[in-house]
Amino acid sequence: MTGNDFEAARLTVRLGAVGANFRASRRLAAPAAVAGVVKADAYGTGMKPVARHLASIGCDTFFVARLEEGVALRPAVPDARIFVLDGAPADAVPALVSHRLTPVLNSLAEIAAWSAAARELRSELDAAIHFDTGMNRLGLPPGELATLAGERAKRLESIRVVLMMSHLAFAEDPDAKMNRVQLDRFRTGLAMLPAAPASLSSSGGIMLGRDYAFDMVRPGLGLYGGNPQPGRDNPFETAVVLTGRILQLRHVEPGESVGYGATFRAARPSVLATVGLGYTDGLMRALAGRGAGVVGGVRAPVAGRVSMDLITLDVTDVPPAQRKTGAEVEFVGDHIPLEEIAAASGTASYEILTSLSRRVPRHYET
Ligand SMILES: *Cc1c(COP(=O)(O)O)cnc(C)c1O
């Protein structure tokens, strides 16, 4: 708790649900291990509290994107393995070593830098190797993979490869042919390289079945309750609840407008509720005239534009007993899944989560 008596908006993170989603990933991917992907401040939910909770229920491996994220995470989970997806550019090597971070090496150049660092330290250094299977983003391209395979003893000198990984481009769609293509390329690549534990799947891949699980899966979105395959039932529980409070109610006559640009005009005598959440907080302006909030279990459509600090809802159809100043309005949670607000905002669940601003106080429930 922040100790404030009144908060216009809050983000409730259900750590118990994050834990349940971690266990669900384990069940779906068993016997593969599950690593927690906590990059981007655990998708906006708070990297340290989330990682500490996951560690307390047996998660011993985490992924972050940035070196700085790994450095910040290290004290929260002192004994865990922390992989850094961005890799090991030569000037990141000293910090990676001193914070005991394990880089995901994405190129022959990074492999060379890491190997050189290990030799200089006269020891072995752990690393993951990421080779590309079709994403064409990070990871060794096919030519570099072939070179590595041909000269593996020399290139991997003093490197202990603890994970071979790749990343699926289309795991959100179970029917995408690309999944099978990438699976085959991943298997071919693994056969060319020294034996090591392997990892291909993020949350979507977990839902593609056992073939895709290998030795470790890397869920992010699913841990936070997002549906990795929006066309199918979500196996994960709601873990993030975004609410705002009604700051003011107003009765308007037909023909009156609401907000900037007067884009909403009342067609009937209406009741409007102005709520303390705006685009600063992460409600996208694209929600204008499309989204909804839930007041007392009833859906109330967005009226007019989203402003910086405020959003106005048409609560005419909400029973008067429920639409009170100070009442909580849900924008994401048990009534409105992430996928729904994402669709109304013209974006993906991922961006909804990562756009939630620091201005919204986080509350952690176990
Ligand atoms: C972000 C990321 C993940 C997690 O993906 P989700 O779809 O959120 O489960 C896994 N692996 C890599 C390489 C990533 O960049």
Tab-separated table of C-alpha atoms and ligand atoms in Angstrom:
chain	number	residue	atom	x	y	z
A	1	MET	CA	0.000	0.000	0.000
A	2	THR	CA	1.152	3.527	-0.617
A	3	GLY	CA	-0.612	4.832	2.469
A	4	ASN	CA	-2.753	7.233	0.449
A	5	ASP	CA	-6.395	7.333	1.407
A	6	PHE	CA	-7.502	8.063	-2.103
A	7	GLU	CA	-6.056	6.874	-5.376
A	8	ALA	CA	-7.752	7.905	-8.596
A	9	ALA	CA	-6.374	4.804	-10.316
A	10	ARG	CA	-4.554	1.662	-9.395
A	11	LEU	CA	-3.022	-1.419	-10.900
A	12	THR	CA	-3.589	-4.541	-8.869
A	13	VAL	CA	-1.111	-7.310	-9.595
A	14	ARG	CA	-2.299	-10.677	-8.352
A	15	LEU	CA	0.928	-12.440	-7.519
A	16	GLY	CA	-1.056	-15.556	-6.679
A	17	ALA	CA	-2.363	-15.615	-10.230
A	18	VAL	CA	1.125	-15.030	-11.662
A	19	GLY	CA	2.212	-18.054	-9.624
A	20	ALA	CA	-0.760	-20.088	-10.835
A	21	ASN	CA	0.162	-19.157	-14.415
A	22	PHE	CA	3.740	-20.260	-13.810
A	23	ARG	CA	2.428	-23.610	-12.575
A	24	ALA	CA	0.030	-23.861	-15.520
A	25	SER	CA	3.013	-23.354	-17.830
A	26	ARG	CA	4.779	-26.173	-16.024
A	27	ARG	CA	1.834	-28.493	-16.485
A	28	LEU	CA	1.471	-27.630	-20.158
A	29	ALA	CA	5.183	-27.962	-20.922
A	30	ALA	CA	6.156	-30.779	-18.525
A	31	PRO	CA	8.743	-32.112	-18.134
A	32	ALA	CA	10.370	-28.966	-19.541
A	33	ALA	CA	11.500	-26.313	-17.062
A	34	VAL	CA	9.801	-22.913	-17.005
A	35	ALA	CA	11.759	-19.669	-16.967
A	36	GLY	CA	10.063	-16.387	-16.085
A	37	VAL	CA	10.358	-13.636	-18.688
A	38	VAL	CA	10.424	-10.413	-16.651
A	39	LYS	CA	11.790	-7.930	-19.183
A	40	ALA	CA	10.172	-4.499	-19.503
A	41	ASP	CA	9.552	-4.359	-15.738
A	42	ALA	CA	7.731	-7.694	-15.951
A	43	TYR	CA	5.514	-6.281	-18.684
A	44	GLY	CA	4.705	-3.294	-16.514
A	45	THR	CA	3.684	-5.329	-13.471
A	46	GLY	CA	6.893	-4.731	-11.492
A	47	MET	CA	9.990	-6.813	-12.128
A	48	LYS	CA	11.249	-7.198	-8.576
A	49	PRO	CA	8.062	-8.187	-6.726
A	50	VAL	CA	7.078	-10.508	-9.555
A	51	ALA	CA	10.496	-12.150	-9.776
A	52	ARG	CA	10.734	-12.516	-5.996
A	53	HIS	CA	7.356	-14.190	-5.919
A	54	LEU	CA	8.219	-16.522	-8.791
A	55	ALA	CA	11.515	-17.401	-7.098
A	56	SER	CA	9.635	-18.193	-3.884
A	57	ILE	CA	7.581	-20.824	-5.709
A	58	GLY	CA	10.517	-22.459	-7.411
A	59	CYS	CA	11.341	-20.409	-10.509
A	60	ASP	CA	15.144	-20.408	-10.742
A	61	THR	CA	15.638	-18.906	-14.208
A	62	PHE	CA	14.665	-15.481	-15.543
A	63	PHE	CA	14.980	-13.651	-18.833
A	64	VAL	CA	15.396	-9.911	-19.232
A	65	ALA	CA	16.070	-7.945	-22.408
A	66	ARG	CA	18.552	-5.319	-21.270
A	67	LEU	CA	21.782	-5.471	-19.359
A	68	GLU	CA	20.441	-2.762	-17.003
A	69	GLU	CA	17.405	-4.920	-16.277
A	70	GLY	CA	19.663	-7.809	-15.333
A	71	VAL	CA	21.757	-5.587	-13.082
A	72	ALA	CA	18.596	-4.317	-11.351
A	73	LEU	CA	17.167	-7.832	-10.991
A	74	ARG	CA	20.281	-9.493	-9.578
A	75	PRO	CA	19.826	-8.430	-5.901
A	76	ALA	CA	16.144	-9.467	-5.926
A	77	VAL	CA	16.937	-13.047	-6.974
A	78	PRO	CA	20.531	-13.561	-5.835
A	79	ASP	CA	20.686	-17.272	-6.634
A	80	ALA	CA	18.769	-17.376	-9.902
A	81	ARG	CA	20.099	-17.694	-13.404
A	82	ILE	CA	19.399	-14.442	-15.283
A	83	PHE	CA	19.629	-14.533	-19.071
A	84	VAL	CA	20.060	-11.242	-20.941
A	85	LEU	CA	18.435	-11.466	-24.366
A	86	ASP	CA	20.180	-8.432	-25.857
A	87	GLY	CA	23.437	-10.356	-25.879
A	88	ALA	CA	27.006	-9.443	-25.106
A	89	PRO	CA	28.341	-6.494	-27.091
A	90	ALA	CA	32.018	-6.228	-26.163
A	91	ASP	CA	31.528	-3.232	-23.870
A	92	ALA	CA	28.744	-5.015	-21.934
A	93	VAL	CA	31.002	-7.933	-21.022
A	94	PRO	CA	32.507	-6.573	-17.759
A	95	ALA	CA	29.075	-5.756	-16.277
A	96	LEU	CA	27.651	-9.116	-17.362
A	97	VAL	CA	30.500	-10.888	-15.619
A	98	SER	CA	30.447	-8.841	-12.437
A	99	HIS	CA	26.673	-9.225	-11.949
A	100	ARG	CA	26.765	-12.937	-12.818
A	101	LEU	CA	24.419	-12.456	-15.758
A	102	THR	CA	24.250	-15.022	-18.529
A	103	PRO	CA	24.206	-13.444	-21.983
A	104	VAL	CA	22.221	-14.844	-24.858
A	105	LEU	CA	24.900	-14.694	-27.565
A	106	ASN	CA	23.383	-13.581	-30.840
A	107	SER	CA	26.298	-13.497	-33.265
A	108	LEU	CA	29.791	-14.883	-33.917
A	109	ALA	CA	31.173	-11.506	-32.804
A	110	GLU	CA	29.475	-11.817	-29.426
A	111	ILE	CA	30.632	-15.404	-29.083
A	112	ALA	CA	34.183	-14.228	-29.776
A	113	ALA	CA	33.942	-11.425	-27.205
A	114	TRP	CA	32.576	-13.754	-24.549
A	115	SER	CA	35.162	-16.441	-25.270
A	116	ALA	CA	37.942	-13.851	-25.071
A	117	ALA	CA	36.612	-12.612	-21.735
A	118	ALA	CA	36.539	-16.154	-20.372
A	119	ARG	CA	40.102	-16.842	-21.488
A	120	GLU	CA	41.252	-13.602	-19.944
A	121	LEU	CA	39.651	-14.634	-16.663
A	122	ARG	CA	41.265	-18.072	-17.088
A	123	SER	CA	37.931	-19.721	-16.449
A	124	GLU	CA	34.777	-20.823	-18.227
A	125	LEU	CA	31.808	-18.502	-18.650
A	126	ASP	CA	28.192	-19.622	-19.091
A	127	ALA	CA	26.175	-18.465	-22.064
A	128	ALA	CA	23.113	-19.224	-24.122
A	129	ILE	CA	23.375	-19.305	-27.895
A	130	HIS	CA	20.490	-17.959	-29.927
A	131	PHE	CA	20.304	-18.975	-33.564
A	132	ASP	CA	17.711	-17.595	-35.895
A	133	THR	CA	15.098	-19.910	-37.391
A	134	GLY	CA	13.030	-17.368	-39.294
A	135	MET	CA	12.334	-14.417	-37.025
A	136	ASN	CA	15.188	-12.427	-38.599
A	137	ARG	CA	15.589	-10.288	-35.552
A	138	LEU	CA	18.253	-11.401	-33.082
A	139	GLY	CA	20.273	-14.596	-33.202
A	140	LEU	CA	22.951	-16.142	-35.414
A	141	PRO	CA	21.820	-16.085	-39.046
A	142	PRO	CA	22.123	-19.426	-40.915
A	143	GLY	CA	25.553	-18.591	-42.342
A	144	GLU	CA	26.983	-17.865	-38.883
A	145	LEU	CA	25.344	-20.999	-37.512
A	146	ALA	CA	27.130	-23.064	-40.179
A	147	THR	CA	30.451	-21.396	-39.368
A	148	LEU	CA	29.963	-22.038	-35.674
A	149	ALA	CA	29.077	-25.675	-36.330
A	150	GLY	CA	32.207	-26.137	-38.465
A	151	GLU	CA	34.582	-24.509	-35.979
A	152	ARG	CA	32.808	-25.193	-32.740
A	153	ALA	CA	35.781	-26.337	-30.669
A	154	LYS	CA	37.718	-23.170	-31.431
A	155	ARG	CA	34.812	-20.731	-31.400
A	156	LEU	CA	33.309	-22.026	-28.168
A	157	GLU	CA	36.575	-22.251	-26.289
A	158	SER	CA	36.033	-21.469	-22.585
A	159	ILE	CA	32.282	-21.019	-23.077
A	160	ARG	CA	29.939	-23.374	-21.229
A	161	VAL	CA	26.790	-23.421	-23.350
A	162	VAL	CA	23.919	-23.782	-20.887
A	163	LEU	CA	21.121	-23.179	-23.399
A	164	MET	CA	20.546	-23.312	-27.151
A	165	MET	CA	17.586	-21.197	-28.094
A	166	SER	CA	15.521	-19.730	-30.889
A	167	HIS	CA	12.279	-17.757	-31.015
A	168	LEU	CA	9.010	-18.383	-32.857
A	169	ALA	CA	7.579	-15.659	-35.063
A	170	PHE	CA	4.000	-16.886	-35.262
A	171	ALA	CA	3.228	-18.826	-32.082
A	172	GLU	CA	0.011	-16.842	-31.566
A	173	ASP	CA	-1.526	-18.847	-34.426
A	174	PRO	CA	-1.579	-22.621	-33.950
A	175	ASP	CA	-2.341	-23.111	-37.656
A	176	ALA	CA	0.550	-21.035	-38.951
A	177	LYS	CA	2.774	-23.209	-41.151
A	178	MET	CA	5.740	-21.193	-40.030
A	179	ASN	CA	5.703	-22.884	-36.603
A	180	ARG	CA	6.511	-26.278	-38.103
A	181	VAL	CA	9.153	-24.752	-40.387
A	182	GLN	CA	10.883	-23.112	-37.429
A	183	LEU	CA	10.609	-26.315	-35.371
A	184	ASP	CA	12.372	-28.250	-38.136
A	185	ARG	CA	15.069	-25.595	-38.503
A	186	PHE	CA	15.577	-25.569	-34.739
A	187	ARG	CA	16.047	-29.339	-34.643
A	188	THR	CA	18.464	-29.181	-37.581
A	189	GLY	CA	20.474	-26.435	-35.883
A	190	LEU	CA	20.600	-28.322	-32.577
A	191	ALA	CA	21.951	-31.392	-34.380
A	192	MET	CA	24.826	-29.300	-35.775
A	193	LEU	CA	25.914	-27.955	-32.382
A	194	PRO	CA	27.250	-29.463	-29.160
A	195	ALA	CA	24.537	-30.992	-26.978
A	196	ALA	CA	22.959	-28.510	-24.553
A	197	PRO	CA	19.501	-27.880	-23.078
A	198	ALA	CA	17.236	-26.298	-25.679
A	199	SER	CA	14.450	-23.703	-25.636
A	200	LEU	CA	12.168	-22.554	-28.451
A	201	SER	CA	8.841	-21.485	-26.974
A	202	SER	CA	7.432	-18.372	-25.387
A	203	SER	CA	3.818	-18.336	-24.092
A	204	GLY	CA	2.302	-19.029	-27.493
A	205	GLY	CA	4.695	-21.887	-28.150
A	206	ILE	CA	3.662	-23.519	-24.862
A	207	MET	CA	0.189	-23.888	-26.373
A	208	LEU	CA	1.564	-25.522	-29.535
A	209	GLY	CA	2.176	-28.773	-27.688
A	210	ARG	CA	4.955	-30.939	-26.333
A	211	ASP	CA	6.992	-30.958	-29.571
A	212	TYR	CA	7.724	-27.289	-28.998
A	213	ALA	CA	8.646	-27.475	-25.314
A	214	PHE	CA	12.199	-28.967	-25.500
A	215	ASP	CA	13.991	-28.508	-22.150
A	216	MET	CA	12.780	-25.046	-21.176
A	217	VAL	CA	9.930	-22.710	-22.081
A	218	ARG	CA	10.014	-18.930	-21.703
A	219	PRO	CA	6.574	-17.484	-20.961
A	220	GLY	CA	6.086	-13.775	-20.461
A	221	LEU	CA	2.576	-12.727	-21.465
A	222	GLY	CA	0.932	-15.870	-20.093
A	223	LEU	CA	2.397	-15.277	-16.635
A	224	TYR	CA	0.637	-11.912	-16.583
A	225	GLY	CA	-2.656	-13.451	-17.675
A	226	GLY	CA	-2.608	-12.489	-21.348
A	227	ASN	CA	-3.944	-14.921	-23.913
A	228	PRO	CA	-1.013	-15.946	-26.112
A	229	GLN	CA	-3.351	-17.356	-28.772
A	230	PRO	CA	-6.295	-14.950	-28.781
A	231	GLY	CA	-8.318	-17.274	-31.020
A	232	ARG	CA	-8.394	-20.008	-28.348
A	233	ASP	CA	-9.478	-20.293	-24.707
A	234	ASN	CA	-6.976	-18.693	-22.376
A	235	PRO	CA	-5.313	-21.281	-20.120
A	236	PHE	CA	-4.008	-18.464	-17.901
A	237	GLU	CA	-5.705	-16.577	-15.049
A	238	THR	CA	-6.313	-12.849	-14.817
A	239	ALA	CA	-3.316	-11.406	-12.991
A	240	VAL	CA	-3.598	-7.690	-13.768
A	241	VAL	CA	-6.524	-5.468	-12.835
A	242	LEU	CA	-6.608	-1.810	-13.890
A	243	THR	CA	-9.198	0.355	-12.181
A	244	GLY	CA	-9.982	4.033	-11.938
A	245	ARG	CA	-12.392	5.889	-9.640
A	246	ILE	CA	-15.320	8.011	-10.695
A	247	LEU	CA	-14.284	11.579	-9.902
A	248	GLN	CA	-17.476	13.295	-11.003
A	249	LEU	CA	-20.930	12.492	-12.369
A	250	ARG	CA	-22.863	14.749	-14.665
A	251	HIS	CA	-26.332	14.732	-16.215
A	252	VAL	CA	-26.525	16.083	-19.770
A	253	GLU	CA	-29.363	16.839	-22.140
A	254	PRO	CA	-29.657	15.473	-25.681
A	255	GLY	CA	-27.356	17.336	-28.052
A	256	GLU	CA	-24.742	18.209	-25.449
A	257	SER	CA	-21.176	17.148	-26.230
A	258	VAL	CA	-18.407	15.590	-24.172
A	259	GLY	CA	-14.735	16.401	-24.026
A	260	TYR	CA	-12.157	17.677	-26.498
A	261	GLY	CA	-13.290	17.989	-30.071
A	262	ALA	CA	-16.888	17.387	-28.986
A	263	THR	CA	-16.776	13.979	-30.661
A	264	PHE	CA	-19.564	12.518	-28.495
A	265	ARG	CA	-23.026	14.022	-28.465
A	266	ALA	CA	-25.719	12.732	-26.140
A	267	ALA	CA	-28.639	11.256	-28.071
A	268	ARG	CA	-30.799	11.002	-24.946
A	269	PRO	CA	-30.778	12.434	-21.450
A	270	SER	CA	-27.529	10.872	-20.246
A	271	VAL	CA	-25.435	10.336	-17.173
A	272	LEU	CA	-21.693	10.681	-17.651
A	273	ALA	CA	-18.970	9.540	-15.303
A	274	THR	CA	-15.518	11.078	-15.479
A	275	VAL	CA	-12.847	8.645	-14.282
A	276	GLY	CA	-9.285	9.330	-13.177
A	277	LEU	CA	-7.416	7.437	-15.871
A	278	GLY	CA	-6.092	8.951	-19.081
A	279	TYR	CA	-3.595	8.373	-21.810
A	280	THR	CA	-0.744	9.315	-19.470
A	281	ASP	CA	-1.680	6.269	-17.461
A	282	GLY	CA	-1.790	3.953	-20.451
A	283	LEU	CA	-5.354	4.172	-21.723
A	284	MET	CA	-4.747	4.746	-25.396
A	285	ARG	CA	-6.361	7.634	-27.235
A	286	ALA	CA	-7.476	5.058	-29.802
A	287	LEU	CA	-10.109	3.960	-27.263
A	288	ALA	CA	-12.160	7.056	-28.147
A	289	GLY	CA	-15.710	5.962	-28.823
A	290	ARG	CA	-14.711	2.261	-28.845
A	291	GLY	CA	-13.707	1.049	-25.419
A	292	ALA	CA	-15.684	0.514	-22.251
A	293	GLY	CA	-15.299	0.435	-18.520
A	294	VAL	CA	-17.214	-1.829	-16.147
A	295	VAL	CA	-19.054	-0.142	-13.285
A	296	GLY	CA	-20.809	-2.384	-10.783
A	297	GLY	CA	-20.671	-5.272	-13.249
A	298	VAL	CA	-22.238	-3.221	-16.066
A	299	ARG	CA	-20.378	-2.195	-19.199
A	300	ALA	CA	-20.327	1.551	-19.821
A	301	PRO	CA	-19.069	2.773	-23.212
A	302	VAL	CA	-16.370	5.427	-23.574
A	303	ALA	CA	-17.933	8.797	-24.421
A	304	GLY	CA	-15.708	11.032	-26.530
A	305	ARG	CA	-11.952	11.241	-26.446
A	306	VAL	CA	-9.499	9.993	-23.871
A	307	SER	CA	-7.707	12.941	-22.257
A	308	MET	CA	-4.349	13.084	-20.551
A	309	ASP	CA	-5.660	12.333	-17.065
A	310	LEU	CA	-9.327	11.497	-17.586
A	311	ILE	CA	-11.773	9.363	-19.479
A	312	THR	CA	-15.533	9.866	-19.607
A	313	LEU	CA	-18.016	6.990	-19.729
A	314	ASP	CA	-21.683	6.919	-20.583
A	315	VAL	CA	-23.126	5.338	-17.428
A	316	THR	CA	-26.778	6.019	-18.265
A	317	ASP	CA	-27.537	2.291	-18.218
A	318	VAL	CA	-25.694	1.591	-14.970
A	319	PRO	CA	-28.118	1.316	-12.019
A	320	PRO	CA	-27.997	4.537	-9.966
A	321	ALA	CA	-26.934	2.608	-6.862
A	322	GLN	CA	-23.700	1.584	-8.630
A	323	ARG	CA	-22.736	4.836	-10.337
A	324	LYS	CA	-21.435	6.871	-7.463
A	325	THR	CA	-18.607	9.320	-7.090
A	326	GLY	CA	-15.645	7.297	-5.863
A	327	ALA	CA	-16.917	4.025	-7.379
A	328	GLU	CA	-14.301	1.809	-9.020
A	329	VAL	CA	-14.363	1.274	-12.759
A	330	GLU	CA	-12.543	-1.680	-14.289
A	331	PHE	CA	-10.733	-1.200	-17.580
A	332	VAL	CA	-8.746	-4.458	-17.477
A	333	GLY	CA	-9.499	-7.418	-15.247
A	334	ASP	CA	-12.098	-10.093	-14.639
A	335	HIS	CA	-14.697	-8.464	-16.908
A	336	ILE	CA	-12.464	-6.953	-19.556
A	337	PRO	CA	-9.622	-9.218	-20.662
A	338	LEU	CA	-6.421	-7.672	-21.953
A	339	GLU	CA	-7.274	-8.877	-25.443
A	340	GLU	CA	-10.512	-6.889	-25.438
A	341	ILE	CA	-9.004	-3.542	-24.516
A	342	ALA	CA	-6.115	-4.295	-26.884
A	343	ALA	CA	-8.507	-4.877	-29.782
A	344	ALA	CA	-10.449	-1.711	-28.941
A	345	SER	CA	-7.145	0.206	-28.773
A	346	GLY	CA	-5.914	-1.184	-32.075
A	347	THR	CA	-2.914	-2.859	-30.456
A	348	ALA	CA	-1.723	-6.059	-28.764
A	349	SER	CA	-2.084	-7.121	-25.124
A	350	TYR	CA	1.681	-6.726	-24.810
A	351	GLU	CA	1.548	-3.023	-25.548
A	352	ILE	CA	-1.383	-2.465	-23.204
A	353	LEU	CA	0.654	-3.929	-20.337
A	354	THR	CA	3.913	-2.190	-21.129
A	355	SER	CA	2.157	1.166	-21.630
A	356	LEU	CA	0.794	1.259	-18.073
A	357	SER	CA	2.586	4.247	-16.654
A	358	ARG	CA	4.438	4.522	-13.370
A	359	ARG	CA	1.900	7.120	-12.287
A	360	VAL	CA	-0.578	4.330	-11.574
A	361	PRO	CA	0.191	2.932	-8.109
A	362	ARG	CA	0.860	-0.807	-8.106
A	363	HIS	CA	-0.766	-2.965	-5.454
A	364	TYR	CA	0.374	-6.515	-4.922
A	365	GLU	CA	-2.034	-9.204	-3.801
A	366	THR	CA	-0.960	-12.702	-2.933
B	1	LIG	C1	9.685	-11.534	-24.916
B	1	LIG	C2	10.252	-12.866	-25.227
B	1	LIG	C3	9.683	-14.034	-24.681
B	1	LIG	C4	8.368	-14.032	-23.941
B	1	LIG	O1	7.335	-13.945	-24.915
B	1	LIG	P1	5.786	-14.005	-24.533
B	1	LIG	O2	5.106	-14.007	-25.838
B	1	LIG	O3	5.502	-12.780	-23.750
B	1	LIG	O4	5.566	-15.236	-23.742
B	1	LIG	C5	10.353	-15.224	-24.876
B	1	LIG	N1	11.511	-15.278	-25.609
B	1	LIG	C6	12.046	-14.186	-26.181
B	1	LIG	C7	13.279	-14.320	-26.995
B	1	LIG	C8	11.441	-12.946	-26.028
B	1	LIG	O5	11.959	-11.866	-26.623
